[in-house]
Tab-separated table of C-alpha atoms and ligand atoms in Angstrom:
chain	number	residue	atom	x	y	z
B	126	MET	CA	-0.492	-0.070	0.013
B	127	SER	CA	1.529	3.493	-0.983
B	128	PRO	CA	0.852	6.535	1.565
B	129	ASP	CA	-1.875	8.244	-1.416
B	130	GLN	CA	-3.279	5.073	-0.756
B	131	LEU	CA	-3.839	6.513	2.881
B	132	VAL	CA	-5.173	9.253	2.110
B	133	LYS	CA	-7.537	7.569	-0.875
B	134	GLY	CA	-8.889	5.731	1.854
B	135	ASN	CA	-9.229	8.176	4.475
B	136	GLU	CA	-11.956	10.292	1.821
B	137	THR	CA	-13.525	6.638	0.906
B	138	PHE	CA	-14.047	7.290	4.903
B	139	MET	CA	-15.245	9.994	5.480
B	140	ASP	CA	-17.522	10.164	2.536
B	141	LYS	CA	-18.488	6.450	3.362
B	142	LEU	CA	-20.335	8.744	6.948
B	143	LEU	CA	-21.271	12.294	6.002
B	144	LYS	CA	-23.215	9.555	4.190
B	145	GLU	CA	-25.298	8.224	6.476
B	146	ASP	CA	-24.478	10.829	8.654
B	147	PRO	CA	-24.309	14.842	7.379
B	148	ALA	CA	-23.501	16.217	11.037
B	149	TYR	CA	-21.259	12.924	12.153
B	150	PHE	CA	-18.331	15.196	12.514
B	151	ASP	CA	-19.863	17.482	13.952
B	152	LYS	CA	-20.934	15.089	16.774
B	153	LEU	CA	-17.238	13.581	17.048
B	154	LYS	CA	-15.451	16.960	18.210
B	155	GLU	CA	-17.983	17.239	20.845
B	156	GLY	CA	-15.763	14.388	22.700
B	157	GLN	CA	-16.075	10.360	23.650
B	158	ALA	CA	-17.305	8.149	25.897
B	159	PRO	CA	-15.921	5.157	25.575
B	160	ASP	CA	-17.127	2.326	27.074
B	161	PHE	CA	-13.741	0.384	25.983
B	162	PHE	CA	-9.883	0.969	27.846
B	163	VAL	CA	-8.586	-2.392	25.558
B	164	VAL	CA	-5.007	-3.722	25.700
B	165	ALA	CA	-3.833	-5.525	21.921
B	166	CYS	CA	-0.995	-5.890	20.120
B	167	SER	CA	0.873	-3.534	18.030
B	168	ASP	CA	-0.388	-6.940	15.442
B	169	SER	CA	-1.368	-4.775	12.451
B	170	ARG	CA	-3.422	-7.491	11.662
B	171	VAL	CA	-5.091	-7.293	14.924
B	172	SER	CA	-7.037	-3.525	14.704
B	173	PRO	CA	-9.352	-3.841	17.926
B	174	SER	CA	-12.164	-1.729	16.456
B	175	VAL	CA	-11.526	-3.149	12.930
B	176	ILE	CA	-12.127	-6.583	14.536
B	177	SER	CA	-15.660	-5.136	15.876
B	178	GLU	CA	-16.784	-3.251	13.891
B	179	THR	CA	-16.896	-1.211	16.830
B	180	PRO	CA	-17.539	2.353	15.936
B	181	LEU	CA	-15.630	5.392	16.389
B	182	GLY	CA	-15.938	7.216	19.930
B	183	THR	CA	-16.431	3.182	21.388
B	184	MET	CA	-12.680	2.104	22.598
B	185	PHE	CA	-10.082	3.911	24.237
B	186	VAL	CA	-7.006	1.457	23.743
B	187	HIS	CA	-3.315	1.440	24.488
B	188	ARG	CA	-1.364	-1.575	21.902
B	189	ASN	CA	2.447	-3.016	22.267
B	190	ILE	CA	2.819	-6.428	21.217
B	191	ALA	CA	2.128	-8.544	23.356
B	192	ASN	CA	-0.845	-7.076	24.773
B	193	GLN	CA	1.964	-6.560	27.887
B	194	VAL	CA	0.090	-5.113	31.157
B	195	ASN	CA	3.505	-3.709	32.456
B	196	VAL	CA	3.890	-1.634	35.851
B	197	ASN	CA	7.325	-0.443	34.125
B	198	ASP	CA	5.297	1.177	31.941
B	199	GLU	CA	4.878	4.388	32.122
B	200	SER	CA	2.153	5.145	29.618
B	201	LEU	CA	-0.352	2.220	30.141
B	202	ALA	CA	-0.370	4.057	33.016
B	203	ALA	CA	-1.817	7.809	32.330
B	204	SER	CA	-4.004	5.396	29.564
B	205	LEU	CA	-5.463	3.956	32.491
B	206	TYR	CA	-5.496	6.478	34.641
B	207	TYR	CA	-7.007	8.648	31.836
B	208	ALA	CA	-9.861	5.887	30.894
B	209	LEU	CA	-11.021	4.543	34.290
B	210	VAL	CA	-10.550	8.771	35.834
B	211	HIS	CA	-12.016	10.326	33.190
B	212	LEU	CA	-13.829	8.398	30.749
B	213	ASN	CA	-14.861	6.214	33.211
B	214	VAL	CA	-14.787	3.070	30.882
B	215	LYS	CA	-17.203	0.432	32.254
B	216	LYS	CA	-15.067	-2.764	30.973
B	217	ILE	CA	-11.174	-3.694	30.484
B	218	ILE	CA	-10.444	-5.404	28.138
B	219	ILE	CA	-7.308	-7.554	27.734
B	220	GLN	CA	-6.822	-8.937	23.565
B	221	GLY	CA	-4.343	-10.950	22.246
B	222	HIS	CA	-4.235	-13.095	19.497
B	223	THR	CA	-3.241	-16.492	17.804
B	224	GLY	CA	0.505	-17.077	16.129
B	225	CYS	CA	1.815	-13.250	18.188
B	226	GLY	CA	4.751	-12.671	17.183
B	227	GLY	CA	5.904	-11.305	20.789
B	228	VAL	CA	4.767	-13.985	22.375
B	229	ALA	CA	6.941	-16.940	19.528
B	230	ALA	CA	9.732	-14.865	20.666
B	231	ALA	CA	9.457	-14.844	23.909
B	232	LYS	CA	8.964	-18.982	23.841
B	233	ASP	CA	12.239	-18.867	21.706
B	234	GLY	CA	14.135	-16.823	23.998
B	235	ASN	CA	14.610	-13.197	21.405
B	236	GLU	CA	18.412	-11.991	21.990
B	237	GLU	CA	17.785	-8.743	19.698
B	238	PRO	CA	18.939	-5.338	21.178
B	239	PHE	CA	15.645	-3.475	21.818
B	240	LEU	CA	14.039	-6.577	22.259
B	241	LYS	CA	15.422	-8.146	24.880
B	242	ASP	CA	14.250	-7.259	27.764
B	243	TRP	CA	10.334	-6.510	26.590
B	244	ILE	CA	10.075	-10.794	25.486
B	245	LYS	CA	12.365	-10.944	28.461
B	246	GLY	CA	9.296	-9.499	29.868
B	247	ILE	CA	7.107	-11.912	28.205
B	248	ARG	CA	8.855	-15.197	28.920
B	249	GLN	CA	8.608	-14.106	32.666
B	250	GLY	CA	5.179	-14.703	32.756
B	251	PHE	CA	4.378	-18.038	31.072
B	252	GLN	CA	6.444	-19.372	34.091
B	253	SER	CA	3.707	-17.520	36.697
B	254	GLN	CA	1.249	-19.227	34.975
B	255	ASN	CA	2.805	-22.418	35.001
B	256	ARG	CA	4.136	-23.030	31.480
B	257	SER	CA	6.605	-23.923	29.757
B	258	PRO	CA	8.592	-21.953	27.276
B	259	GLN	CA	7.974	-25.173	25.878
B	260	ASP	CA	4.765	-25.909	25.168
B	261	GLU	CA	2.164	-25.211	22.013
B	262	LEU	CA	2.136	-21.425	21.077
B	263	ASN	CA	-0.590	-21.232	20.965
B	264	GLU	CA	-1.232	-22.311	24.681
B	265	LEU	CA	1.314	-19.183	25.869
B	266	VAL	CA	-0.869	-17.101	23.676
B	267	LYS	CA	-3.796	-18.052	26.003
B	268	ALA	CA	-1.594	-18.173	29.677
B	269	ASN	CA	-0.082	-14.061	28.291
B	270	ILE	CA	-3.001	-13.066	28.105
B	271	ARG	CA	-4.914	-14.409	31.539
B	272	GLU	CA	-1.055	-13.563	33.056
B	273	GLN	CA	-1.866	-9.948	32.297
B	274	ILE	CA	-5.454	-9.796	34.117
B	275	GLU	CA	-3.566	-11.350	37.120
B	276	LYS	CA	-0.677	-7.955	36.306
B	277	MET	CA	-3.867	-5.562	36.017
B	278	LYS	CA	-5.529	-6.723	39.018
B	279	GLN	CA	-2.057	-6.190	40.738
B	280	HIS	CA	-1.767	-2.390	38.351
B	281	PRO	CA	-1.655	0.161	41.807
B	282	VAL	CA	-4.141	1.783	39.113
B	283	TYR	CA	-6.241	-0.578	39.129
B	284	LYS	CA	-6.212	-0.923	42.666
B	285	LYS	CA	-6.693	2.923	43.169
B	286	TYR	CA	-8.839	3.351	40.466
B	287	GLY	CA	-10.785	0.254	38.800
B	288	LYS	CA	-11.387	-1.894	42.356
B	289	ASP	CA	-15.144	-2.067	40.016
B	290	THR	CA	-14.050	-2.029	36.433
B	291	GLU	CA	-14.994	-5.490	34.521
B	292	LEU	CA	-12.145	-7.042	32.780
B	293	ALA	CA	-12.053	-9.398	30.868
B	294	GLY	CA	-9.389	-11.416	28.387
B	295	TYR	CA	-10.392	-11.365	24.656
B	296	LEU	CA	-8.768	-14.244	22.342
B	297	PHE	CA	-8.546	-12.964	18.378
B	298	HIS	CA	-7.954	-16.190	15.813
B	299	LEU	CA	-5.733	-14.597	13.208
B	300	GLU	CA	-6.291	-18.346	11.556
B	301	THR	CA	-11.059	-17.333	10.962
B	302	GLY	CA	-11.168	-13.664	12.140
B	303	LYS	CA	-12.967	-14.712	15.322
B	304	LEU	CA	-12.994	-13.377	18.456
B	305	GLU	CA	-13.236	-15.533	21.383
B	306	GLU	CA	-13.877	-14.115	25.270
B	307	LEU	CA	-11.507	-16.105	27.458
B	308	ASN	CA	-12.221	-17.723	31.123
B	309	THR	CA	-10.128	-15.915	33.172
W	575	ZN	ZN1	0.882	-9.827	18.648
């Protein structure tokens, strides 16, 4: 895809919305009241709002490699705080996906600079979930989602401001397009 197509695609997007509702963007600019705070993987194939066809204004999203809830991540802490305190989101979702490259890198023990520290954190999560790097990749993907839910429960921002906010894990199946809610 060329950068020109970004602009062309945007024109199609605008036309479609304006055809349905000429005041769409006037309403959009008034503000946001999203129902969900979503922690998802950065993978280009798993955009949370695209895979669930949710309109703009529905999800406040934080993305990183392998949808990690890292207590040292200032960006996550700020997004979580804003979502809970200012946006009053109703539900927090950890969304992982099958075939996750970040989880695969943790399984294989990636040692590249700028990746290895992040990957190490993912790998430590396997142990907390009583899993071994030898386990099947998608079992580790599920364990990784469950581990992030546990880490969210322990996150100081969640503990202080999110206690009554529902927390759920979802698995996006790349092979079929299905979004599955995980038992946690
Ligand atoms: Zn991924």
